[in-house]
Tab-separated table of C-alpha atoms in Angstrom:
chain	number	residue	atom	x	y	z
A	1	MET	CA	-37.280	42.608	-25.281
A	2	LYS	CA	-36.338	44.091	-21.941
A	3	ASN	CA	-37.169	47.644	-23.069
A	4	LYS	CA	-40.519	46.536	-24.480
A	5	LYS	CA	-41.328	44.879	-21.174
A	6	TRP	CA	-40.528	48.053	-19.244
A	7	GLY	CA	-42.841	50.033	-21.506
A	8	ILE	CA	-45.731	47.756	-20.599
A	9	ILE	CA	-44.958	47.921	-16.894
A	10	ASN	CA	-44.612	51.694	-16.996
A	11	ARG	CA	-48.193	52.276	-18.146
A	12	SER	CA	-49.743	50.051	-15.493
A	13	PHE	CA	-47.562	50.762	-12.489
A	14	ALA	CA	-45.716	54.062	-12.596
A	15	THR	CA	-48.757	56.142	-11.666
A	16	SER	CA	-49.014	54.639	-8.184
A	17	LEU	CA	-45.413	53.927	-7.247
A	18	GLY	CA	-42.987	55.910	-9.316
A	19	ALA	CA	-41.502	56.423	-12.755
A	20	PHE	CA	-39.096	54.493	-14.909
A	21	ALA	CA	-35.745	55.856	-16.053
A	22	GLN	CA	-32.985	54.048	-17.920
A	23	GLY	CA	-34.436	50.636	-17.154
A	24	CYS	CA	-34.642	51.355	-13.446
A	25	LEU	CA	-37.786	51.911	-11.414
A	26	ILE	CA	-37.250	55.044	-9.330
A	27	VAL	CA	-39.702	55.806	-6.551
A	28	LEU	CA	-40.703	59.452	-6.559
A	29	ASN	CA	-42.234	61.564	-3.824
A	30	SER	CA	-42.229	58.652	-1.390
A	31	PRO	CA	-42.518	59.746	2.267
A	32	SER	CA	-39.577	59.009	4.514
A	33	ILE	CA	-40.542	56.156	6.801
A	34	VAL	CA	-38.894	56.388	10.210
A	35	LEU	CA	-41.304	54.357	12.320
A	36	ALA	CA	-39.648	51.674	14.413
A	37	ARG	CA	-42.870	49.668	14.657
A	38	PRO	CA	-43.791	47.247	11.858
A	39	ALA	CA	-47.276	46.266	10.665
A	40	SER	CA	-49.854	45.208	13.248
A	41	VAL	CA	-49.643	41.571	12.180
A	42	PHE	CA	-46.103	41.514	13.642
A	43	THR	CA	-46.542	43.562	16.819
A	44	SER	CA	-47.748	40.760	19.095
A	45	HIS	CA	-44.771	38.662	17.948
A	46	LEU	CA	-42.005	41.250	18.346
A	47	GLU	CA	-40.547	39.594	21.445
A	48	GLU	CA	-40.416	36.220	19.682
A	49	ILE	CA	-38.896	37.786	16.582
A	50	GLN	CA	-36.215	39.796	18.373
A	51	SER	CA	-35.278	37.096	20.879
A	52	ASN	CA	-34.678	34.601	18.049
A	53	LEU	CA	-32.661	36.880	15.794
A	54	PRO	CA	-29.061	35.671	15.388
A	55	VAL	CA	-26.481	37.997	16.917
A	56	GLY	CA	-25.365	40.661	14.467
A	57	LEU	CA	-28.330	40.219	12.132
A	58	ALA	CA	-31.217	42.667	11.689
A	59	ILE	CA	-34.613	41.999	10.129
A	60	ARG	CA	-36.659	44.580	8.262
A	61	LEU	CA	-40.449	44.317	8.199
A	62	PRO	CA	-42.955	46.512	6.343
A	63	ALA	CA	-45.025	49.145	8.124
A	64	GLU	CA	-48.102	47.687	6.449
A	65	LEU	CA	-49.038	44.220	5.205
A	66	ARG	CA	-50.532	44.937	1.799
A	67	MET	CA	-52.668	42.260	0.151
A	68	GLY	CA	-55.096	42.528	-2.747
A	69	LYS	CA	-58.727	41.494	-2.589
A	70	LEU	CA	-58.126	38.431	-4.758
A	71	LEU	CA	-56.393	36.571	-1.920
A	72	ASP	CA	-59.148	37.455	0.583
A	73	ILE	CA	-56.765	37.399	3.563
A	74	ASP	CA	-57.908	37.982	7.150
A	75	GLU	CA	-54.827	39.343	8.954
A	76	SER	CA	-56.196	38.398	12.367
A	77	ARG	CA	-56.167	34.716	11.379
A	78	LEU	CA	-52.648	34.599	9.977
A	79	ILE	CA	-50.096	32.345	11.667
A	80	LEU	CA	-46.584	33.744	12.103
A	81	ARG	CA	-43.516	31.536	12.419
A	82	VAL	CA	-39.850	32.426	12.723
A	83	PHE	CA	-36.983	30.380	11.311
A	84	PRO	CA	-33.577	31.360	12.737
A	85	SER	CA	-30.320	29.795	11.593
A	86	GLU	CA	-26.804	30.174	12.960
A	87	THR	CA	-25.038	28.273	10.153
A	88	PRO	CA	-25.348	29.992	7.774
A	89	VAL	CA	-26.552	33.091	9.599
A	90	SER	CA	-30.094	33.817	8.441
A	91	PHE	CA	-33.555	34.639	9.745
A	92	THR	CA	-36.984	34.295	8.148
A	93	VAL	CA	-40.400	35.492	9.265
A	94	SER	CA	-43.142	33.582	7.445
A	95	LEU	CA	-46.897	34.077	7.387
A	96	PHE	CA	-49.262	31.136	6.958
A	97	THR	CA	-53.009	30.906	6.431
A	98	CYS	CA	-53.293	27.541	8.188
A	99	SER	CA	-51.350	25.491	10.729
A	100	ARG	CA	-50.864	22.332	8.660
A	101	GLY	CA	-49.397	21.703	5.253
A	102	ALA	CA	-46.439	24.051	4.802
A	103	TYR	CA	-46.488	24.960	1.098
A	104	PRO	CA	-50.247	25.310	0.435
A	105	CYS	CA	-50.602	27.473	3.551
A	106	LEU	CA	-47.645	29.784	2.991
A	107	LEU	CA	-48.746	33.355	2.289
A	108	GLY	CA	-45.329	34.982	2.163
A	109	SER	CA	-42.031	35.548	3.920
A	110	PHE	CA	-39.464	38.169	4.902
A	111	SER	CA	-35.833	37.062	5.150
A	112	ALA	CA	-32.476	38.423	6.251
A	113	ASN	CA	-29.152	36.786	5.444
A	114	SER	CA	-25.650	37.709	6.458
A	115	LYS	CA	-23.539	39.093	3.620
A	116	THR	CA	-21.125	36.242	4.355
A	117	ASN	CA	-23.819	33.682	3.455
A	118	VAL	CA	-22.447	32.254	0.201
A	119	SER	CA	-25.758	30.858	-1.053
A	120	ALA	CA	-27.517	34.185	-0.391
A	121	LYS	CA	-24.778	36.059	-2.276
A	122	LEU	CA	-25.167	33.727	-5.252
A	123	GLU	CA	-28.944	34.137	-5.168
A	124	LEU	CA	-28.607	37.926	-5.085
A	125	GLN	CA	-26.282	37.776	-8.082
A	126	LYS	CA	-28.929	35.774	-9.959
A	127	TYR	CA	-31.509	38.440	-9.133
A	128	LYS	CA	-29.157	41.145	-10.404
A	129	GLU	CA	-28.680	39.295	-13.688
A	130	LYS	CA	-32.289	38.238	-14.313
A	131	GLY	CA	-34.452	40.609	-12.273
A	132	ASP	CA	-35.776	44.117	-12.841
A	133	ARG	CA	-33.811	46.766	-10.945
A	134	ILE	CA	-35.718	49.095	-8.626
A	135	THR	CA	-34.659	51.922	-6.332
A	136	LEU	CA	-35.845	51.295	-2.765
A	137	ALA	CA	-33.948	54.004	-0.882
A	138	PRO	CA	-30.945	56.272	-1.436
A	139	ASN	CA	-28.067	54.027	-2.537
A	140	VAL	CA	-30.234	50.912	-2.133
A	141	GLU	CA	-31.122	48.989	-5.286
A	142	GLY	CA	-33.475	46.020	-5.226
A	143	TYR	CA	-34.187	43.403	-7.867
A	144	LEU	CA	-37.618	41.999	-8.691
A	145	LEU	CA	-37.756	38.436	-9.993
A	146	GLU	CA	-41.217	37.456	-11.188
A	147	GLY	CA	-41.978	33.781	-10.594
A	148	PRO	CA	-44.339	33.160	-13.540
A	149	GLU	CA	-41.645	34.342	-15.972
A	150	GLN	CA	-39.061	31.842	-14.731
A	151	ASN	CA	-38.372	28.418	-16.216
A	152	PRO	CA	-39.951	26.478	-14.672
A	153	ALA	CA	-42.636	28.980	-13.691
A	154	TYR	CA	-43.102	29.644	-9.984
A	155	PRO	CA	-46.256	31.084	-8.329
A	156	PHE	CA	-44.272	33.421	-6.042
A	157	SER	CA	-42.360	36.581	-6.937
A	158	ALA	CA	-39.657	38.189	-4.828
A	159	VAL	CA	-37.572	41.306	-4.348
A	160	MET	CA	-34.010	40.904	-3.089
A	161	TRP	CA	-31.467	43.542	-2.106
A	162	GLU	CA	-28.416	44.268	0.051
A	163	GLN	CA	-28.577	46.949	2.738
A	164	ASN	CA	-26.065	47.625	5.518
A	165	ASN	CA	-24.219	44.376	4.764
A	166	ILE	CA	-27.385	42.281	5.092
A	167	ILE	CA	-29.225	40.621	2.199
A	168	TYR	CA	-33.004	40.975	2.411
A	169	THR	CA	-35.777	39.154	0.552
A	170	ILE	CA	-39.548	39.534	0.428
A	171	ASN	CA	-41.445	36.666	-1.191
A	172	PHE	CA	-45.210	36.665	-1.921
A	173	PRO	CA	-47.659	35.326	-4.539
A	174	ALA	CA	-46.949	36.767	-7.982
A	175	ILE	CA	-50.443	38.270	-8.271
A	176	GLU	CA	-49.405	40.659	-5.483
A	177	ARG	CA	-46.660	42.182	-7.633
A	178	GLN	CA	-47.503	45.817	-6.876
A	179	ASN	CA	-47.929	45.160	-3.156
A	180	ILE	CA	-44.622	43.269	-3.061
A	181	LEU	CA	-42.920	46.388	-4.405
A	182	PHE	CA	-44.667	48.653	-1.919
A	183	MET	CA	-43.711	46.381	0.998
A	184	ALA	CA	-40.101	46.122	-0.203
A	185	LEU	CA	-39.979	49.921	-0.339
A	186	SER	CA	-41.330	50.115	3.206
A	187	MET	CA	-38.856	47.515	4.467
A	188	ALA	CA	-35.890	49.380	3.010
A	189	GLN	CA	-36.960	52.630	4.679
A	190	GLU	CA	-38.219	51.136	7.935
A	191	GLN	CA	-35.993	50.993	11.016
A	192	PRO	CA	-34.536	47.461	11.372
A	193	LEU	CA	-35.195	45.190	14.335
A	194	TYR	CA	-32.222	43.749	16.213
A	195	ARG	CA	-31.813	40.928	18.679
A	196	ARG	CA	-33.191	41.711	22.109
A	197	VAL	CA	-32.410	39.610	25.161
A	198	ASN	CA	-34.656	39.946	28.196
A	199	ARG	CA	-32.727	40.630	31.374
A	200	LEU	CA	-33.303	38.252	34.241
A	201	ILE	CA	-34.551	39.928	37.403
A	202	PRO	CA	-32.574	38.615	40.429
């Protein structure tokens, strides 16, 4: 069943992102992304993001926010919120389309969890067992879990992976499957953002 599924995916997706080999999606001819600046939707919030990052944790954000026409998203109207946590150590950047009503307004999120976060490790193991393996960067394997195929079905899909001892997740509506993969690829190759503390001027 798994091989049949990959055959279907291969015809519709490999042309734009890569090719499949031995059940693993391998990205071919992808440019090396070395920019330290994430997508424009994040740039005005960089100080807020970096000042709230837990010590020792790094967040990765895509160089471009990719959304299909079906969602009809106006980036300039998106609301960004950060959710830091010290116990367990984690950090999430979420994008909303409105300021009230958390779930209906949530567009998507980007998360970083310490490798010592037990719940994140268990979640990653679930992705490894149930998700489709993809190559995001040299020696970096991600796992795509498609929400509509879960029981019960879920409207969001996600890619999860471990990189430099940090567990990353990108979570967006399932209809954005191809864009989720492109953004995960960008995140894995993008330079991470670390905590930045503004120095007080005496």
